[in-house]
XYZ file of C-alpha atoms in Angstrom:
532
model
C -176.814 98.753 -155.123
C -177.603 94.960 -154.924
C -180.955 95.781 -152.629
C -183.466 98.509 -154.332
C -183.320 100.449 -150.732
C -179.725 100.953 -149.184
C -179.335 102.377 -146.105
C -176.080 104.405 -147.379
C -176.253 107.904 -148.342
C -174.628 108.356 -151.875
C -172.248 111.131 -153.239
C -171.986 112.961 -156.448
C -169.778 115.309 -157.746
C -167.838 116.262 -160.963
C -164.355 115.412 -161.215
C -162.144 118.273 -160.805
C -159.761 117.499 -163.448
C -162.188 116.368 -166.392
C -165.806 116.828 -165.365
C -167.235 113.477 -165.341
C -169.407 112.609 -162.719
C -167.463 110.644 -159.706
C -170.118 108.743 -157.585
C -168.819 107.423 -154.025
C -171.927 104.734 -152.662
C -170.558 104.852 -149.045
C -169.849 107.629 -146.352
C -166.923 105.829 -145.511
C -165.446 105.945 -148.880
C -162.790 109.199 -149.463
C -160.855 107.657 -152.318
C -161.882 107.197 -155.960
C -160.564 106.695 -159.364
C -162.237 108.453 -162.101
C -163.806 106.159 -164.811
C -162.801 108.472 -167.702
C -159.600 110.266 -167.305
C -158.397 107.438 -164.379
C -157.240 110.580 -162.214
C -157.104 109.527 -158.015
C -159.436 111.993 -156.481
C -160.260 112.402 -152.529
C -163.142 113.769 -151.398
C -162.067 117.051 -148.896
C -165.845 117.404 -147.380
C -168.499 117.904 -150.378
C -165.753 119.033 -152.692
C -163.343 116.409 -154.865
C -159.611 117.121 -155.177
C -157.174 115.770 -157.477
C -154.323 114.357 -156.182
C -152.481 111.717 -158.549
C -153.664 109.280 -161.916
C -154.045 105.910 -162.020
C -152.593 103.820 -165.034
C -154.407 101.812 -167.237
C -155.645 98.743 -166.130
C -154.592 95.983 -168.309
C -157.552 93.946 -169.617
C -157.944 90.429 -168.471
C -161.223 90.330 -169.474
C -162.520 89.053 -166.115
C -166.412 87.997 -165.557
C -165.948 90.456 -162.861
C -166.767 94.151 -163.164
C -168.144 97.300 -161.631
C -171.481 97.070 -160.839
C -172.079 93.484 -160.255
C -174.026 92.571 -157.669
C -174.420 89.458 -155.195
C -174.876 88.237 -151.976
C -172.284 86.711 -149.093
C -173.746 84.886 -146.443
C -177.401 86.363 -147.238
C -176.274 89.501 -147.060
C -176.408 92.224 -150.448
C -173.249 93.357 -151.971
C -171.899 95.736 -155.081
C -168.697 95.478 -156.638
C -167.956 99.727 -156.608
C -163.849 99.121 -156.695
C -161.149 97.394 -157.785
C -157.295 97.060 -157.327
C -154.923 95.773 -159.579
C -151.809 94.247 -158.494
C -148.520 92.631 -160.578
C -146.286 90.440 -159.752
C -143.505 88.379 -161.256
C -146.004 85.754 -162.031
C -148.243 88.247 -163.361
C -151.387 89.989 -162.239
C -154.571 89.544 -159.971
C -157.518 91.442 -159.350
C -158.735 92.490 -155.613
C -162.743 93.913 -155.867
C -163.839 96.571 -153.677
C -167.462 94.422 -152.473
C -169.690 97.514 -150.390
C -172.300 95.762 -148.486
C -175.822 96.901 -147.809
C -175.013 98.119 -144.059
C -171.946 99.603 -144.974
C -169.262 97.082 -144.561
C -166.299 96.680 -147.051
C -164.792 93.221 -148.329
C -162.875 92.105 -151.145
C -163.115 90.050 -153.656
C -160.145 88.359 -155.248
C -158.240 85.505 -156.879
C -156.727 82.348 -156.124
C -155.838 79.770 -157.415
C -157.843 80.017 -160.377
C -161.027 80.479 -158.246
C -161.728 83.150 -155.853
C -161.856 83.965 -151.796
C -164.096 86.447 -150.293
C -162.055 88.203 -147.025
C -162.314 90.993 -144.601
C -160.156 93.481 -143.081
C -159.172 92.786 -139.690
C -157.590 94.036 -136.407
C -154.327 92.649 -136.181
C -154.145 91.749 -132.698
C -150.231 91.770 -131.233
C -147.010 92.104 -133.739
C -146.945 91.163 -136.884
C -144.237 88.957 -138.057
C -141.084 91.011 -140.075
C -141.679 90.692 -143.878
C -138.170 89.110 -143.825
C -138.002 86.533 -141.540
C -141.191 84.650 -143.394
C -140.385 81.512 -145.104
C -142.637 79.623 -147.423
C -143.652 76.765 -145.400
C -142.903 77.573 -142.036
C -145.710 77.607 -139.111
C -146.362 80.659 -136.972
C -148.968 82.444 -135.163
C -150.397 85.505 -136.478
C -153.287 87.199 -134.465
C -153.436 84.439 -131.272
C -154.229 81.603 -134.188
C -151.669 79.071 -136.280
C -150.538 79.480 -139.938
C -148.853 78.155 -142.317
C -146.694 80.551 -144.860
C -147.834 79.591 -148.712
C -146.467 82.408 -150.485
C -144.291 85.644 -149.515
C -143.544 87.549 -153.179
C -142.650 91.587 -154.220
C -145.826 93.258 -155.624
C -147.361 96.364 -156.483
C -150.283 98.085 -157.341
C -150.126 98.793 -161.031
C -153.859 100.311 -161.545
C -157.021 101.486 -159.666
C -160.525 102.103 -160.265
C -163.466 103.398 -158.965
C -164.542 103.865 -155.081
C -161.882 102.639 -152.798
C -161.597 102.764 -148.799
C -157.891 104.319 -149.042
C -155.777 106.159 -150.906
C -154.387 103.754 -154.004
C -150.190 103.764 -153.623
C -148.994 103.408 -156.838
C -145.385 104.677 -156.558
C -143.473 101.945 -154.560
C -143.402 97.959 -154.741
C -144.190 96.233 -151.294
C -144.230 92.595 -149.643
C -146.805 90.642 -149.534
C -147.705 87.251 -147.960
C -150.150 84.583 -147.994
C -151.008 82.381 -144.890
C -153.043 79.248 -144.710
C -155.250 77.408 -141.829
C -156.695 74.151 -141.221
C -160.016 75.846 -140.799
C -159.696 76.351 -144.755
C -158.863 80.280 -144.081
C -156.543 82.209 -146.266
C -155.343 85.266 -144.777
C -152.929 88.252 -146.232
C -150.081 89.781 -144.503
C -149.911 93.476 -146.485
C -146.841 95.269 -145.922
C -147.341 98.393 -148.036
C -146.418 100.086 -144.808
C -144.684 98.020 -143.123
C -144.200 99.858 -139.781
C -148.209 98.821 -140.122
C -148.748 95.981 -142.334
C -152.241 95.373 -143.089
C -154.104 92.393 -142.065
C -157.481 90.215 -143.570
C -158.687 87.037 -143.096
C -161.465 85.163 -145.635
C -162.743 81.772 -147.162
C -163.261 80.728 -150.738
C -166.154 80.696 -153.169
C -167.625 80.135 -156.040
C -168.967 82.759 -158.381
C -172.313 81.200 -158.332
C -172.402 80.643 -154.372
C -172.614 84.315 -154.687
C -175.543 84.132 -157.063
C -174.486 87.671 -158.774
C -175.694 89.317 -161.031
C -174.320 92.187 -163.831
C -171.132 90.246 -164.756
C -169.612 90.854 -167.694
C -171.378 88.537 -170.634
C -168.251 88.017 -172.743
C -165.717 86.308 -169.948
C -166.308 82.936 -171.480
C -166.461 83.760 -175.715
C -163.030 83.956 -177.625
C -161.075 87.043 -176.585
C -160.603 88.707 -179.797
C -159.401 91.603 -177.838
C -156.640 89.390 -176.631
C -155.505 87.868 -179.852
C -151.567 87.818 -180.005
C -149.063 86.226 -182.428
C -146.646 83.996 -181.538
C -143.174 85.144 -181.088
C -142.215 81.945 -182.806
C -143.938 81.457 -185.807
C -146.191 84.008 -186.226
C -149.037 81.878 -186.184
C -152.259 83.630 -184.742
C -153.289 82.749 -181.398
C -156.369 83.530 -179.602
C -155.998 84.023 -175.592
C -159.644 82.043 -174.523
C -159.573 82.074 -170.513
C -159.589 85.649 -168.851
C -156.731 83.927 -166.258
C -154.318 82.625 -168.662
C -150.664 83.294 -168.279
C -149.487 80.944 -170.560
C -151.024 79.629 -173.577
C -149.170 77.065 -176.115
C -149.263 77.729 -179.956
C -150.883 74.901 -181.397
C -148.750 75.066 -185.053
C -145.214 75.046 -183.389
C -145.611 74.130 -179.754
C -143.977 76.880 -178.255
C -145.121 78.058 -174.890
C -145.549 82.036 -174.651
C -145.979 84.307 -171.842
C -148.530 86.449 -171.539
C -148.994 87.097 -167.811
C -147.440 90.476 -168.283
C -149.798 91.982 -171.296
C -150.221 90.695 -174.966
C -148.132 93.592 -176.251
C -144.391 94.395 -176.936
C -142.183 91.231 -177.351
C -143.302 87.964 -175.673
C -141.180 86.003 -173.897
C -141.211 82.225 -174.981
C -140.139 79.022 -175.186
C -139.351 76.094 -177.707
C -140.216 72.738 -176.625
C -139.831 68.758 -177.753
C -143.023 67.037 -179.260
C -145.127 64.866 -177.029
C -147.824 62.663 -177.630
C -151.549 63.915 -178.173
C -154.058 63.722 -175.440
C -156.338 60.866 -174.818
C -159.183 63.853 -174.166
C -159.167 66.338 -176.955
C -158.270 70.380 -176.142
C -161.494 71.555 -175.924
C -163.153 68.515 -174.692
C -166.444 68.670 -172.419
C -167.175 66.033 -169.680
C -169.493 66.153 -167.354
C -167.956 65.140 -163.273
C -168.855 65.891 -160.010
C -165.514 67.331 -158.767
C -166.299 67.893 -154.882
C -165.024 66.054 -151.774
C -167.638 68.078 -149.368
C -170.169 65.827 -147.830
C -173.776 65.859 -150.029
C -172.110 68.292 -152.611
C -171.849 65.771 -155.911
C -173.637 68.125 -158.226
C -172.328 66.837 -161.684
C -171.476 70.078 -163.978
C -169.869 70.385 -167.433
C -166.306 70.708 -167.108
C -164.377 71.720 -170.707
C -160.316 70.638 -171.247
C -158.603 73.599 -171.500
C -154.938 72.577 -170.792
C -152.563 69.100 -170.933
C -149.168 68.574 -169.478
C -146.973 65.647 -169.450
C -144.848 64.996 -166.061
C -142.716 63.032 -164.450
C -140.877 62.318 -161.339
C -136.828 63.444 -161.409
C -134.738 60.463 -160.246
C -132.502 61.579 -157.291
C -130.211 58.434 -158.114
C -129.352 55.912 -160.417
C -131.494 53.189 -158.566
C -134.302 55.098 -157.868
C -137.958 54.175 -159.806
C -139.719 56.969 -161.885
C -143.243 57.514 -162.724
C -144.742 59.487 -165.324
C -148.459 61.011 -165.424
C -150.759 63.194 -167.649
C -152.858 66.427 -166.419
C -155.613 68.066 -168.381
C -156.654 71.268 -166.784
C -160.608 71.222 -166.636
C -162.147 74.721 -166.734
C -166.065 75.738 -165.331
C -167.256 79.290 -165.406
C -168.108 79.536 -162.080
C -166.271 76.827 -160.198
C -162.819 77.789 -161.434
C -160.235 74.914 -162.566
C -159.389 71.437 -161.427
C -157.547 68.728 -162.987
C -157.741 65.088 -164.242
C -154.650 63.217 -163.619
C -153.617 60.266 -166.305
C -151.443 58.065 -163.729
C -149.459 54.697 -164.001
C -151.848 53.615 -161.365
C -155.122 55.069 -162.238
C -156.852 58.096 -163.062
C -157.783 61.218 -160.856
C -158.949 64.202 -160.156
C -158.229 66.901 -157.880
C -158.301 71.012 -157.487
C -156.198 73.259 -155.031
C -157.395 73.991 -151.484
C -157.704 77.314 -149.743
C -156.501 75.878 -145.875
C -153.976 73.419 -145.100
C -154.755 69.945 -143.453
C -153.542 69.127 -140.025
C -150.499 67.307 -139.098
C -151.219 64.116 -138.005
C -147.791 62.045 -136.946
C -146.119 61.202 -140.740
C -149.571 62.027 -142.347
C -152.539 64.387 -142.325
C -155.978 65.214 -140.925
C -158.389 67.242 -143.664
C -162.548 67.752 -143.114
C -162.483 64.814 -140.891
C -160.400 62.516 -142.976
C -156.828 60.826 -142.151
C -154.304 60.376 -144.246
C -151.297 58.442 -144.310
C -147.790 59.632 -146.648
C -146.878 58.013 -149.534
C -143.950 59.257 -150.768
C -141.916 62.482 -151.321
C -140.556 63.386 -155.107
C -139.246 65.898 -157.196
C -141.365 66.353 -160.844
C -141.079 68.631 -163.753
C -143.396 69.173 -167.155
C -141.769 67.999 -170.081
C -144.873 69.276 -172.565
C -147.469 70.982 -172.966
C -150.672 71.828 -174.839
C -153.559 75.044 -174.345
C -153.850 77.437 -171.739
C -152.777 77.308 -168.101
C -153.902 80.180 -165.117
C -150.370 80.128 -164.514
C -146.613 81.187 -165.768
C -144.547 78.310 -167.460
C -141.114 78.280 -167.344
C -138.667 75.842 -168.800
C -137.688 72.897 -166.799
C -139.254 74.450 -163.782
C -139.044 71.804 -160.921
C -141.932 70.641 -158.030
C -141.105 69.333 -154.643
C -144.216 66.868 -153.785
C -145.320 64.496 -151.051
C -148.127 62.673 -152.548
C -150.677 61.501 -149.293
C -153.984 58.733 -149.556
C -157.107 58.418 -147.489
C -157.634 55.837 -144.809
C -160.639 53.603 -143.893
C -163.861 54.169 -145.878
C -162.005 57.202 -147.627
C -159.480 54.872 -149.457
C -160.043 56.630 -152.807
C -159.307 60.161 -151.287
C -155.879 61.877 -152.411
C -154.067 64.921 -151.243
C -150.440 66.703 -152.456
C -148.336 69.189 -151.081
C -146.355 70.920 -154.019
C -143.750 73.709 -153.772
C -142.884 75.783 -156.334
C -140.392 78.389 -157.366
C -137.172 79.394 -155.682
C -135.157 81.906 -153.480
C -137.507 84.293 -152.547
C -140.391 83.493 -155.092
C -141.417 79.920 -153.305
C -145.089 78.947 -152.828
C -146.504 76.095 -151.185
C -150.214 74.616 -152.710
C -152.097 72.000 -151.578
C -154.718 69.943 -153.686
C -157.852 67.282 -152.541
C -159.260 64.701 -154.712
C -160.381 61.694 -155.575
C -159.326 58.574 -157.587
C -161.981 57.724 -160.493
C -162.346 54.587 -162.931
C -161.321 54.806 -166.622
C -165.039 53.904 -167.340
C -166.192 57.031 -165.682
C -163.704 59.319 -167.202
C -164.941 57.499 -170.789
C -168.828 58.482 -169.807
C -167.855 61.607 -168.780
C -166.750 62.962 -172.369
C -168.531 60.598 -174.076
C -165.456 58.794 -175.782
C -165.595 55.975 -178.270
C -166.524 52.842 -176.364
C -163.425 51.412 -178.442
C -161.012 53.504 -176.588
C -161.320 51.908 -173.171
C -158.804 49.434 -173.300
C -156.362 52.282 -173.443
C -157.882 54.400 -170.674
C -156.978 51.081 -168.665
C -153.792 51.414 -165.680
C -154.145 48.740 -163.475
C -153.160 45.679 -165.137
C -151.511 43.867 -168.145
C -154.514 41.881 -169.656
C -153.203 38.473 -169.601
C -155.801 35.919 -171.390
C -155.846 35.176 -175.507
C -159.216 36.839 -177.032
C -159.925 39.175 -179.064
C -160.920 42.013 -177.027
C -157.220 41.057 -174.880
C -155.604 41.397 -177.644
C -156.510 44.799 -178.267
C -155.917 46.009 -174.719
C -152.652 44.438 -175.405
C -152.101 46.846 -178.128
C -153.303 49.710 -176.498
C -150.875 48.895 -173.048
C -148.076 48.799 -175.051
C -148.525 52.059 -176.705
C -148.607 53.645 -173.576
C -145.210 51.894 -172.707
C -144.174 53.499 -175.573
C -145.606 56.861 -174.692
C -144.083 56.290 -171.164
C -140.615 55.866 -172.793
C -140.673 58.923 -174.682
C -142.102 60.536 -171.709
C -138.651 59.209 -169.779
C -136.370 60.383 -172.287
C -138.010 63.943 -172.090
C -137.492 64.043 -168.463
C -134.028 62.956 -167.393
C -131.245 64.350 -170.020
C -128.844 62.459 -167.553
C -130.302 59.012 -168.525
C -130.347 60.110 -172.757
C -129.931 57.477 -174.831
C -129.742 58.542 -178.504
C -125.898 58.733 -178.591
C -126.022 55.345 -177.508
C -128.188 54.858 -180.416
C -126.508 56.751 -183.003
C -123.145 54.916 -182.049
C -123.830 51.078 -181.986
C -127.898 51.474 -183.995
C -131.164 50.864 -182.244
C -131.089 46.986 -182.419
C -127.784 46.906 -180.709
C -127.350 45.379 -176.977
C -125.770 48.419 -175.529
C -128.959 50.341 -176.729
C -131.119 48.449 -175.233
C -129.285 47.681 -171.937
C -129.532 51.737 -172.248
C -133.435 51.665 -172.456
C -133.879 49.048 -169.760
C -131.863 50.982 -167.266
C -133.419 54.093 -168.186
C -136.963 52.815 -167.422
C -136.108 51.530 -163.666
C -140.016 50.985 -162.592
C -143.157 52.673 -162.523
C -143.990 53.924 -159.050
C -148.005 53.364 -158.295
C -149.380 56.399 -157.045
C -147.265 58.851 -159.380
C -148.758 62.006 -160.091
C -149.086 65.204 -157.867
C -153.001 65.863 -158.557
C -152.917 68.996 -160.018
C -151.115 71.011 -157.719
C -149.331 73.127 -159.955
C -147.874 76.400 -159.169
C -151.040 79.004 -159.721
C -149.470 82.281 -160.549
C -152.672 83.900 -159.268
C -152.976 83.197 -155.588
C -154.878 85.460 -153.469
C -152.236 88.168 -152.185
């Protein structure tokens, strides 16, 4: 247990169906999953009784694990369970946590980081699975929510102690809801004459300052190792959460969100340019908007993606941006946006902000709307926590801090369709090109082309250069644009009259209406891992 003297009396026994010994830590505990032959076993008074098995659980390699201990809120836990879920997305873990005096919680994913929540009383009617809409307000147990995800699931694996008997023949509903008191709470409708109900917050791994987690989450994942469907190049799956990863010889994006084995589903997909920050990359960034929490930590560059806004019509500006997706053992993943206007950073949110008129209220701040766009990626490089799919569009409304909080940023993305929607918001910040330059310790020489505010406009030397550099990322933009809207293609105007020709580049220049400031949707991608 995670104190040397628990108050909880343990249980033994054998398992009936291959003798190894089944240990349940609490009294309250009468389901477990054998370790070794993965048979579901309830414990009938002091004697065990078989009464299903549980499949394999597919290994993600999480840091996570049996054993590991912590502490929430000063008080001791153990992680002595775990559930396994899939979706279309792919998987996510939930962790049995027993507590010192006897209390259950769990422990899972989302977002790429993780939420600590608690089974509650669900006070009055719950909502019908299928009148819930991704985005729409209610009130759920005498408090508002907001809807941010309502997908199919089902339990695909158990192990060890659990507080219920594991169902692993039938698919349910499940759906997430989302507070402004930064609360994330689950609406389980495995039964659904009485859906389950829990409410909890998010952490960090080391907020919990555990202990007993499994040493090889962060090395190469040999165990994962998988060859793409493409080429046949090997590839080697790095990140416990990745869903998609992107061969690096032939640029194909390939889905492994539902196991490395079998026949991958995949994608081909157009060259883009090569990021400004190396794959693999290290920078060091504070990457926190809570008051007096700017602990600089080492953040590594685990994923790119070009983007770019989709024109509703002919007259209507486009912007194009550049994500890296940062990675940190313990914090999870954030992301450091390339914009026409500047760079940023950002990382999703577990609550929603308050509606404030047009704009928003979040921890204390106001802030007023931009603008509302639709984006898609057009490449991609790495890993990502997430499923990619081809041409897979965003809705976003992009929103900026007032007063003294100028430089804060928020989005609201929405993802998917149908019934397989989800709603994610982001916070951040805006940050200089010099910082992002210290940060990963790039060449002092490449500054003029980290650089987004302004055309340098006076005749020396160092202007020059900048010059250059501004006007290969024009060029980059263009090839960006071209990616993005097949509608405004120019290469059979090119191939008919040649590239020098005044109907080709009449084509170009309406192609290339404008670059929108602001552009960019601060990382809020679709997560494929939310907590369910």
């Amino acid at each position: 247990m995670a104190s040397e003297a628990s108050p909880q009396r343990g249980y033994r026994a054998a398992c009936p169906n291959c003798g190894a010994p089944v240990e349940f830590r609490s009294a309250a505990s009468a389901f477990a999953v054998c370790s070794f032959c993965r048979s579901t076993i309830v414990r009938d008074g002091e004697a065990l009784r078989r009464i299903g098995q549980s499949a394999e659980l597919f290994d993600d390699h999480s840091p996570l694990q049996l054993g590991a201990a912590g502490r929430h809120q000063g008080a001791p836990f153990t992680l002595v369970g775990r559930l396994q879920y899939r979706y279309a997305e792919g998987t996510w873990n939930e962790w049995h946590a027993l507590f010192d005096n006897g209390r259950s919680g769990w422990l899972s994913e989302d977002n790429g980081r993780y939420v600590f929540s608690f089974d509650a009383p669900l006070d009055g009617a719950a909502p019908a699975a299928e009148t819930l809409r991704v985005g729409q307000s209610l009130r759920v147990a005498g408090m508002a929510w907001s809807v941010a995800s309502v997908a199919a699931a089902k339990l695909i694996a158990a192990q060890g102690e659990l507080p219920f008997k594991p169902n692993l023949e039938r698919g349910f509903v499940v759906a997430d809801l989302r507070n402004t008191r930064d609360e994330v709470a689950t609406l389980d409708y495995g039964d659904p004459a009485v859906p389950k109900w829990s409410v909890g917050r998010s952490v960090a791994i080391s907020e919990l300052a555990m202990t007993g987690l499994a040493e090889a989450s962060e090395k190469t994942l040999k165990a994962r190792g998988v060859e793409c469907p493409s080429c046949g190049t090997a590839l080697e799956v790095k990140l416990s959460t990745t869903q998609s990863i992107v061969c690096f010889n032939c640029h194909a994006v390939v889905d492994v969100s539902q196991g490395v084995g079998g026949d991958l589903k995949h994608y081909a997909q157009d060259n883009g340019s090569e990021p400004q920050i190396p794959l693999g990359s290290t920078g060091t960034l504070a990457l926190s908007t809570k008051p007096g929490d700017k602990k600089a930590l080492p953040w590594q560059v685990v994923g790119y993606a070009e983007r770019c806004e989709i024109a509703s019509g002919d007259d209507d500006e486009q912007s194009f941006w550049r994500e890296y997706l940062l990675y940190h053992r313990s914090e999870g993943f954030a992301f450091l946006v390339d914009a026409e206007d500047g760079w940023s950073w950002s990382a999703p949110i577990t609550g929603v902000p308050e509606r404030a008129g047009d704009g928003v209220k979040y921890q204390g701040v106001l802030y007023r709307k931009l603008y509302d766009y639709a984006g898609k990626a057009t490449y991609v490089l790495g890993e990502f926590y997430w499923k990619l799919e081809r041409d897979a569009k965003t809705s976003n409304t992009d929103y900026m801090g007032t007063g003294a909080f100028g430089t804060r940023r928020l989005n609201r993305e929405q993802t998917g369709q149908g019934g397989d929607q989800e709603v994610i918001w982001s916070a951040g910040e805006t940050l200089t090109a010099d910082a992002v330059l210290k940060a990963f310790k790039l060449a002092p020489e490449k500054s003029a082309s980290f650089q987004r505010d302004a055309l340098p406009t006076s005749g020396n030397a160092s202007s020059l250069l900048a010059k250059a550099f501004f006007w290969v990322f024009v060029v980059v933009i263009l090839l960006m644009l071209f990616r993005c809207d097949d509608s405004r293609d120019c290469s059979q105007v090119r191939a008919t009259y040649g590239e020098a020709s005044a109907e080709y580049q009449n084509c170009v220049r309406s192609s290339s209406s404008g670059g929108r400031t602001g552009g960019g949707s601060f990382g809020g991608w679709s997560s494929g891992g939310s907590h369910k």
